[in-house]
Amino acid sequence: DAGITQSPRYKITETGRQVTLMCHQTWSHSYMFWYRQDLGHGLRLIYYSAAADITDKGEVPDGYVVSRSKTENFPLTLESATRSQTSVYFCASSELLAGAGEQYFGPGTRLTVT
Amino acid sequence: GENVEQHPSTLSVQEGDSAVIKCTYSDSASNYFPWYKQELGKRPQLIIDIRSNVGEKKDQRIAVTLNKTAKHFSLHITETQPEDSAVYFCAATAGNTPLVFGKGTRLSVIA
């Protein structure tokens, strides 16, 4: 589990501010994912990445930007935070996209937008 | 795209009883169905998975069954213990797209 970390673990920000959530994995997994978890909605995919410089939209990408210049890092940026983006954000990584093994989740970042 | 429905959203059982959580999926091409457990304040972790060429899989007190014809799969926990209390998520994928998760079931095991 120590192989995937997120920072910060808790963040309070104001509406309209830019916020970047960091994710770092040490396994050299090809795939990385960002989810948000909200009560009643489960885990919803925001963006994912198959490799450095390859990213793709998930179910709820609006208002978010990602980049992946290095295999081990996958930051998520809220360019202008809104109250609806208050959530718990989980980063995950896996060797394959799906179907052949576990996705390993980070510890999560609890973001509050006031 | 794939859509996964999960029921019930909450489930309470007495310690020692069995618990069953059911999921249905929409994409007949889906062939991999994992279950994740998330304890309070923790990250989701894989507890069991099943592929479409298998009808049932067991691991100690947990088992998963798959009915491809009806497009549903279920998680069975026997002899429940307080440490089984958590949120459980099912998911599905055809392998060429990311996992699609159900909305989760909050299981409470009452001692």
PDB file of C-alpha atoms in Angstrom:
ATOM      1  CA  ASP A   1       0.000   0.000   0.000  1.00  0.00           C
ATOM      2  CA  ALA A   2       2.872   2.415   0.605  1.00  0.00           C
ATOM      3  CA  GLY A   3       3.515   2.196  -3.152  1.00  0.00           C
ATOM      4  CA  ILE A   4       0.878   4.794  -3.995  1.00  0.00           C
ATOM      5  CA  THR A   5       0.623   8.048  -2.121  1.00  0.00           C
ATOM      6  CA  GLN A   6      -1.515  11.146  -2.361  1.00  0.00           C
ATOM      7  CA  SER A   7      -0.976  14.681  -1.131  1.00  0.00           C
ATOM      8  CA  PRO A   8      -2.355  16.592   0.514  1.00  0.00           C
ATOM      9  CA  ARG A   9      -4.565  14.286   2.540  1.00  0.00           C
ATOM     10  CA  TYR A  10      -6.892  17.124   3.489  1.00  0.00           C
ATOM     11  CA  LYS A  11      -7.475  20.418   1.726  1.00  0.00           C
ATOM     12  CA  ILE A  12      -9.845  23.309   2.260  1.00  0.00           C
ATOM     13  CA  THR A  13     -10.039  25.883  -0.494  1.00  0.00           C
ATOM     14  CA  GLU A  14     -12.308  28.663  -1.662  1.00  0.00           C
ATOM     15  CA  THR A  15     -14.553  28.766  -4.675  1.00  0.00           C
ATOM     16  CA  GLY A  16     -12.695  29.912  -7.771  1.00  0.00           C
ATOM     17  CA  ARG A  17      -9.216  28.916  -6.607  1.00  0.00           C
ATOM     18  CA  GLN A  18      -6.977  26.502  -8.458  1.00  0.00           C
ATOM     19  CA  VAL A  19      -6.126  23.319  -6.587  1.00  0.00           C
ATOM     20  CA  THR A  20      -3.762  20.515  -7.520  1.00  0.00           C
ATOM     21  CA  LEU A  21      -3.951  17.071  -5.976  1.00  0.00           C
ATOM     22  CA  MET A  22      -0.831  14.949  -6.276  1.00  0.00           C
ATOM     23  CA  CYS A  23      -0.518  11.225  -6.827  1.00  0.00           C
ATOM     24  CA  HIS A  24       2.699   9.231  -6.867  1.00  0.00           C
ATOM     25  CA  GLN A  25       3.259   5.498  -7.368  1.00  0.00           C
ATOM     26  CA  THR A  26       6.460   3.505  -7.051  1.00  0.00           C
ATOM     27  CA  TRP A  27       5.423   0.324  -8.881  1.00  0.00           C
ATOM     28  CA  SER A  28       5.958   1.645 -12.419  1.00  0.00           C
ATOM     29  CA  HIS A  29       2.374   0.720 -13.230  1.00  0.00           C
ATOM     30  CA  SER A  30       1.329   1.779 -16.702  1.00  0.00           C
ATOM     31  CA  TYR A  31      -2.189   2.864 -15.782  1.00  0.00           C
ATOM     32  CA  MET A  32      -3.237   5.521 -13.317  1.00  0.00           C
ATOM     33  CA  PHE A  33      -6.724   6.721 -12.461  1.00  0.00           C
ATOM     34  CA  TRP A  34      -8.500   9.506 -10.618  1.00  0.00           C
ATOM     35  CA  TYR A  35     -11.855   8.852  -8.951  1.00  0.00           C
ATOM     36  CA  ARG A  36     -14.130  10.946  -6.852  1.00  0.00           C
ATOM     37  CA  GLN A  37     -16.256   9.381  -4.142  1.00  0.00           C
ATOM     38  CA  ASP A  38     -19.515  10.970  -3.078  1.00  0.00           C
ATOM     39  CA  LEU A  39     -22.278   9.566  -0.916  1.00  0.00           C
ATOM     40  CA  GLY A  40     -24.854   7.884  -3.101  1.00  0.00           C
ATOM     41  CA  HIS A  41     -22.630   7.899  -6.186  1.00  0.00           C
ATOM     42  CA  GLY A  42     -19.927   5.416  -5.372  1.00  0.00           C
ATOM     43  CA  LEU A  43     -16.632   5.727  -7.220  1.00  0.00           C
ATOM     44  CA  ARG A  44     -16.795   7.768 -10.409  1.00  0.00           C
ATOM     45  CA  LEU A  45     -13.895   7.940 -12.816  1.00  0.00           C
ATOM     46  CA  ILE A  46     -12.633  11.437 -13.637  1.00  0.00           C
ATOM     47  CA  TYR A  47      -9.613  10.752 -15.850  1.00  0.00           C
ATOM     48  CA  TYR A  48      -7.200   7.951 -16.506  1.00  0.00           C
ATOM     49  CA  SER A  49      -3.839   7.531 -18.145  1.00  0.00           C
ATOM     50  CA  ALA A  50      -2.319   4.603 -20.019  1.00  0.00           C
ATOM     51  CA  ALA A  51       1.241   5.944 -19.992  1.00  0.00           C
ATOM     52  CA  ALA A  52       3.214   9.160 -19.838  1.00  0.00           C
ATOM     53  CA  ASP A  53       1.586  11.800 -22.041  1.00  0.00           C
ATOM     54  CA  ILE A  54      -1.493   9.619 -22.697  1.00  0.00           C
ATOM     55  CA  THR A  55      -4.662  10.583 -20.859  1.00  0.00           C
ATOM     56  CA  ASP A  56      -8.354   9.998 -21.428  1.00  0.00           C
ATOM     57  CA  LYS A  57     -11.622  11.220 -19.979  1.00  0.00           C
ATOM     58  CA  GLY A  58     -13.722   9.206 -17.623  1.00  0.00           C
ATOM     59  CA  GLU A  59     -17.336   9.608 -16.568  1.00  0.00           C
ATOM     60  CA  VAL A  60     -17.062  13.045 -14.888  1.00  0.00           C
ATOM     61  CA  PRO A  61     -14.143  15.029 -16.397  1.00  0.00           C
ATOM     62  CA  ASP A  62     -15.670  18.515 -16.494  1.00  0.00           C
ATOM     63  CA  GLY A  63     -13.816  21.059 -14.372  1.00  0.00           C
ATOM     64  CA  TYR A  64     -10.697  18.901 -14.043  1.00  0.00           C
ATOM     65  CA  VAL A  65      -7.360  18.793 -15.837  1.00  0.00           C
ATOM     66  CA  VAL A  66      -4.709  16.082 -15.659  1.00  0.00           C
ATOM     67  CA  SER A  67      -1.186  15.627 -16.911  1.00  0.00           C
ATOM     68  CA  ARG A  68       1.307  12.804 -16.842  1.00  0.00           C
ATOM     69  CA  SER A  69       4.807  13.840 -17.764  1.00  0.00           C
ATOM     70  CA  LYS A  70       6.362  10.982 -15.742  1.00  0.00           C
ATOM     71  CA  THR A  71       5.084   7.443 -15.301  1.00  0.00           C
ATOM     72  CA  GLU A  72       5.043   7.694 -11.526  1.00  0.00           C
ATOM     73  CA  ASN A  73       3.099  10.948 -11.163  1.00  0.00           C
ATOM     74  CA  PHE A  74      -0.464  11.817 -12.106  1.00  0.00           C
ATOM     75  CA  PRO A  75      -1.580  15.200 -10.759  1.00  0.00           C
ATOM     76  CA  LEU A  76      -5.209  16.320 -10.868  1.00  0.00           C
ATOM     77  CA  THR A  77      -5.954  20.044 -11.128  1.00  0.00           C
ATOM     78  CA  LEU A  78      -9.192  21.824 -10.423  1.00  0.00           C
ATOM     79  CA  GLU A  79      -8.710  24.986 -12.421  1.00  0.00           C
ATOM     80  CA  SER A  80     -11.488  26.954 -10.696  1.00  0.00           C
ATOM     81  CA  ALA A  81     -12.886  25.013  -7.768  1.00  0.00           C
ATOM     82  CA  THR A  82     -16.644  24.875  -7.201  1.00  0.00           C
ATOM     83  CA  ARG A  83     -18.618  23.662  -4.180  1.00  0.00           C
ATOM     84  CA  SER A  84     -19.847  20.683  -6.214  1.00  0.00           C
ATOM     85  CA  GLN A  85     -16.241  19.488  -6.343  1.00  0.00           C
ATOM     86  CA  THR A  86     -16.209  18.945  -2.582  1.00  0.00           C
ATOM     87  CA  SER A  87     -15.479  15.235  -2.400  1.00  0.00           C
ATOM     88  CA  VAL A  88     -12.993  12.544  -1.493  1.00  0.00           C
ATOM     89  CA  TYR A  89     -10.559  11.958  -4.349  1.00  0.00           C
ATOM     90  CA  PHE A  90      -8.813   8.644  -4.855  1.00  0.00           C
ATOM     91  CA  CYS A  91      -5.913   7.981  -7.143  1.00  0.00           C
ATOM     92  CA  ALA A  92      -5.314   4.402  -8.275  1.00  0.00           C
ATOM     93  CA  SER A  93      -2.825   2.497 -10.382  1.00  0.00           C
ATOM     94  CA  SER A  94      -2.673  -0.851 -12.112  1.00  0.00           C
ATOM     95  CA  GLU A  95      -0.448  -2.712 -14.518  1.00  0.00           C
ATOM     96  CA  LEU A  96      -3.259  -3.269 -16.996  1.00  0.00           C
ATOM     97  CA  LEU A  97      -6.379  -1.261 -17.823  1.00  0.00           C
ATOM     98  CA  ALA A  98      -8.762  -3.819 -16.384  1.00  0.00           C
ATOM     99  CA  GLY A  99      -9.615  -7.457 -16.405  1.00  0.00           C
ATOM    100  CA  ALA A 100      -6.373  -8.914 -15.158  1.00  0.00           C
ATOM    101  CA  GLY A 101      -5.626  -7.788 -11.692  1.00  0.00           C
ATOM    102  CA  GLU A 102      -6.076  -5.323  -8.915  1.00  0.00           C
ATOM    103  CA  GLN A 103      -6.300  -1.592  -9.024  1.00  0.00           C
ATOM    104  CA  TYR A 104      -4.352  -0.225  -6.082  1.00  0.00           C
ATOM    105  CA  PHE A 105      -5.878   2.825  -4.489  1.00  0.00           C
ATOM    106  CA  GLY A 106      -4.110   5.635  -2.705  1.00  0.00           C
ATOM    107  CA  PRO A 107      -5.228   6.791   0.752  1.00  0.00           C
ATOM    108  CA  GLY A 108      -7.454   9.541  -0.636  1.00  0.00           C
ATOM    109  CA  THR A 109      -7.617  13.335  -0.426  1.00  0.00           C
ATOM    110  CA  ARG A 110     -10.575  14.948   1.279  1.00  0.00           C
ATOM    111  CA  LEU A 111     -11.238  18.246  -0.491  1.00  0.00           C
ATOM    112  CA  THR A 112     -13.638  20.859   0.816  1.00  0.00           C
ATOM    113  CA  VAL A 113     -14.533  23.860  -1.323  1.00  0.00           C
ATOM    114  CA  THR A 114     -16.085  26.716   0.638  1.00  0.00           C
TER     115      THR A 114
ATOM    116  CA  GLY B   1     -21.221   2.138 -22.213  1.00  0.00           C
ATOM    117  CA  GLU B   2     -21.361  -0.159 -19.239  1.00  0.00           C
ATOM    118  CA  ASN B   3     -23.810   0.528 -16.418  1.00  0.00           C
ATOM    119  CA  VAL B   4     -23.621  -1.310 -13.094  1.00  0.00           C
ATOM    120  CA  GLU B   5     -26.517  -1.355 -10.637  1.00  0.00           C
ATOM    121  CA  GLN B   6     -25.890  -2.526  -7.070  1.00  0.00           C
ATOM    122  CA  HIS B   7     -28.408  -3.542  -4.407  1.00  0.00           C
ATOM    123  CA  PRO B   8     -29.104  -3.053  -1.614  1.00  0.00           C
ATOM    124  CA  SER B   9     -27.530   0.272  -0.736  1.00  0.00           C
ATOM    125  CA  THR B  10     -27.498  -0.645   2.955  1.00  0.00           C
ATOM    126  CA  LEU B  11     -27.615  -4.032   4.644  1.00  0.00           C
ATOM    127  CA  SER B  12     -27.669  -4.972   8.307  1.00  0.00           C
ATOM    128  CA  VAL B  13     -27.149  -8.530   9.480  1.00  0.00           C
ATOM    129  CA  GLN B  14     -26.635 -10.258  12.796  1.00  0.00           C
ATOM    130  CA  GLU B  15     -23.175 -11.589  13.473  1.00  0.00           C
ATOM    131  CA  GLY B  16     -22.925 -15.124  12.173  1.00  0.00           C
ATOM    132  CA  ASP B  17     -25.607 -14.674   9.531  1.00  0.00           C
ATOM    133  CA  SER B  18     -24.965 -14.520   5.801  1.00  0.00           C
ATOM    134  CA  ALA B  19     -24.979 -11.400   3.648  1.00  0.00           C
ATOM    135  CA  VAL B  20     -25.684 -11.190  -0.070  1.00  0.00           C
ATOM    136  CA  ILE B  21     -25.042  -8.190  -2.317  1.00  0.00           C
ATOM    137  CA  LYS B  22     -26.251  -8.212  -5.905  1.00  0.00           C
ATOM    138  CA  CYS B  23     -25.111  -6.364  -9.012  1.00  0.00           C
ATOM    139  CA  THR B  24     -26.401  -6.228 -12.554  1.00  0.00           C
ATOM    140  CA  TYR B  25     -24.499  -5.029 -15.598  1.00  0.00           C
ATOM    141  CA  SER B  26     -25.611  -3.875 -19.019  1.00  0.00           C
ATOM    142  CA  ASP B  27     -22.761  -4.694 -21.419  1.00  0.00           C
ATOM    143  CA  SER B  28     -22.854  -8.319 -22.499  1.00  0.00           C
ATOM    144  CA  ALA B  29     -19.186  -7.993 -23.509  1.00  0.00           C
ATOM    145  CA  SER B  30     -18.109  -7.483 -19.882  1.00  0.00           C
ATOM    146  CA  ASN B  31     -15.902 -10.331 -18.758  1.00  0.00           C
ATOM    147  CA  TYR B  32     -14.277  -9.301 -15.479  1.00  0.00           C
ATOM    148  CA  PHE B  33     -16.124  -8.606 -12.226  1.00  0.00           C
ATOM    149  CA  PRO B  34     -14.151  -7.565  -9.134  1.00  0.00           C
ATOM    150  CA  TRP B  35     -15.421  -6.710  -5.671  1.00  0.00           C
ATOM    151  CA  TYR B  36     -13.768  -4.078  -3.515  1.00  0.00           C
ATOM    152  CA  LYS B  37     -14.138  -3.535   0.230  1.00  0.00           C
ATOM    153  CA  GLN B  38     -13.724  -0.131   1.805  1.00  0.00           C
ATOM    154  CA  GLU B  39     -13.509   0.123   5.559  1.00  0.00           C
ATOM    155  CA  LEU B  40     -14.436   3.394   7.213  1.00  0.00           C
ATOM    156  CA  GLY B  41     -11.886   6.077   6.378  1.00  0.00           C
ATOM    157  CA  LYS B  42      -9.747   3.689   4.352  1.00  0.00           C
ATOM    158  CA  ARG B  43      -9.048   3.056   0.692  1.00  0.00           C
ATOM    159  CA  PRO B  44     -10.930   0.460  -1.391  1.00  0.00           C
ATOM    160  CA  GLN B  45      -9.188  -2.906  -1.638  1.00  0.00           C
ATOM    161  CA  LEU B  46      -9.860  -5.872  -3.870  1.00  0.00           C
ATOM    162  CA  ILE B  47     -11.300  -8.843  -2.010  1.00  0.00           C
ATOM    163  CA  ILE B  48     -12.346 -11.213  -4.789  1.00  0.00           C
ATOM    164  CA  ASP B  49     -12.914 -11.221  -8.519  1.00  0.00           C
ATOM    165  CA  ILE B  50     -14.438 -13.497 -11.139  1.00  0.00           C
ATOM    166  CA  ARG B  51     -14.098 -13.858 -14.880  1.00  0.00           C
ATOM    167  CA  SER B  52     -16.838 -14.685 -17.319  1.00  0.00           C
ATOM    168  CA  ASN B  53     -15.603 -18.216 -17.945  1.00  0.00           C
ATOM    169  CA  VAL B  54     -16.270 -19.139 -14.316  1.00  0.00           C
ATOM    170  CA  GLY B  55     -19.643 -19.422 -12.609  1.00  0.00           C
ATOM    171  CA  GLU B  56     -18.527 -19.292  -8.999  1.00  0.00           C
ATOM    172  CA  LYS B  57     -15.407 -18.550  -6.991  1.00  0.00           C
ATOM    173  CA  LYS B  58     -14.800 -18.956  -3.257  1.00  0.00           C
ATOM    174  CA  ASP B  59     -12.201 -17.634  -0.864  1.00  0.00           C
ATOM    175  CA  GLN B  60     -12.805 -18.743   2.715  1.00  0.00           C
ATOM    176  CA  ARG B  61     -15.998 -17.012   3.874  1.00  0.00           C
ATOM    177  CA  ILE B  62     -16.608 -15.013   0.724  1.00  0.00           C
ATOM    178  CA  ALA B  63     -17.858 -16.211  -2.634  1.00  0.00           C
ATOM    179  CA  VAL B  64     -18.940 -14.614  -5.869  1.00  0.00           C
ATOM    180  CA  THR B  65     -21.392 -16.054  -8.369  1.00  0.00           C
ATOM    181  CA  LEU B  66     -21.945 -14.975 -11.953  1.00  0.00           C
ATOM    182  CA  ASN B  67     -24.960 -15.476 -14.204  1.00  0.00           C
ATOM    183  CA  LYS B  68     -23.956 -14.296 -17.676  1.00  0.00           C
ATOM    184  CA  THR B  69     -27.350 -14.976 -19.193  1.00  0.00           C
ATOM    185  CA  ALA B  70     -29.088 -12.710 -16.705  1.00  0.00           C
ATOM    186  CA  LYS B  71     -26.108 -10.360 -16.539  1.00  0.00           C
ATOM    187  CA  HIS B  72     -25.870 -10.335 -12.780  1.00  0.00           C
ATOM    188  CA  PHE B  73     -23.310 -11.304 -10.197  1.00  0.00           C
ATOM    189  CA  SER B  74     -23.440 -11.526  -6.431  1.00  0.00           C
ATOM    190  CA  LEU B  75     -21.162 -11.412  -3.401  1.00  0.00           C
ATOM    191  CA  HIS B  76     -21.896 -13.868  -0.605  1.00  0.00           C
ATOM    192  CA  ILE B  77     -20.374 -13.530   2.853  1.00  0.00           C
ATOM    193  CA  THR B  78     -21.013 -16.368   5.272  1.00  0.00           C
ATOM    194  CA  GLU B  79     -20.606 -16.403   9.062  1.00  0.00           C
ATOM    195  CA  THR B  80     -20.362 -12.627   9.135  1.00  0.00           C
ATOM    196  CA  GLN B  81     -18.111 -10.980  11.699  1.00  0.00           C
ATOM    197  CA  PRO B  82     -17.933  -7.373  12.938  1.00  0.00           C
ATOM    198  CA  GLU B  83     -14.814  -6.802  10.835  1.00  0.00           C
ATOM    199  CA  ASP B  84     -16.899  -7.459   7.718  1.00  0.00           C
ATOM    200  CA  SER B  85     -18.648  -4.123   8.349  1.00  0.00           C
ATOM    201  CA  ALA B  86     -17.645  -1.898   5.427  1.00  0.00           C
ATOM    202  CA  VAL B  87     -18.806  -0.521   2.100  1.00  0.00           C
ATOM    203  CA  TYR B  88     -18.609  -3.051  -0.710  1.00  0.00           C
ATOM    204  CA  PHE B  89     -18.349  -2.079  -4.392  1.00  0.00           C
ATOM    205  CA  CYS B  90     -18.915  -4.297  -7.381  1.00  0.00           C
ATOM    206  CA  ALA B  91     -17.465  -3.422 -10.774  1.00  0.00           C
ATOM    207  CA  ALA B  92     -17.473  -4.668 -14.336  1.00  0.00           C
ATOM    208  CA  THR B  93     -15.434  -4.263 -17.494  1.00  0.00           C
ATOM    209  CA  ALA B  94     -14.996  -5.782 -20.917  1.00  0.00           C
ATOM    210  CA  GLY B  95     -11.232  -5.383 -20.467  1.00  0.00           C
ATOM    211  CA  ASN B  96     -10.683  -2.671 -23.047  1.00  0.00           C
ATOM    212  CA  THR B  97     -12.315   0.040 -20.946  1.00  0.00           C
ATOM    213  CA  PRO B  98     -11.860   1.133 -17.335  1.00  0.00           C
ATOM    214  CA  LEU B  99     -13.783  -0.504 -14.527  1.00  0.00           C
ATOM    215  CA  VAL B 100     -17.299   0.789 -13.945  1.00  0.00           C
ATOM    216  CA  PHE B 101     -18.257   0.637 -10.289  1.00  0.00           C
ATOM    217  CA  GLY B 102     -21.629   0.176  -8.634  1.00  0.00           C
ATOM    218  CA  LYS B 103     -22.702   2.756  -6.081  1.00  0.00           C
ATOM    219  CA  GLY B 104     -21.782   0.607  -3.116  1.00  0.00           C
ATOM    220  CA  THR B 105     -23.453  -1.306  -0.306  1.00  0.00           C
ATOM    221  CA  ARG B 106     -22.903  -0.350   3.311  1.00  0.00           C
ATOM    222  CA  LEU B 107     -22.849  -3.579   5.308  1.00  0.00           C
ATOM    223  CA  SER B 108     -23.283  -3.436   9.067  1.00  0.00           C
ATOM    224  CA  VAL B 109     -22.710  -6.577  11.098  1.00  0.00           C
ATOM    225  CA  ILE B 110     -24.441  -6.324  14.454  1.00  0.00           C
ATOM    226  CA  ALA B 111     -22.830  -8.188  17.325  1.00  0.00           C
TER     227      ALA B 111
END
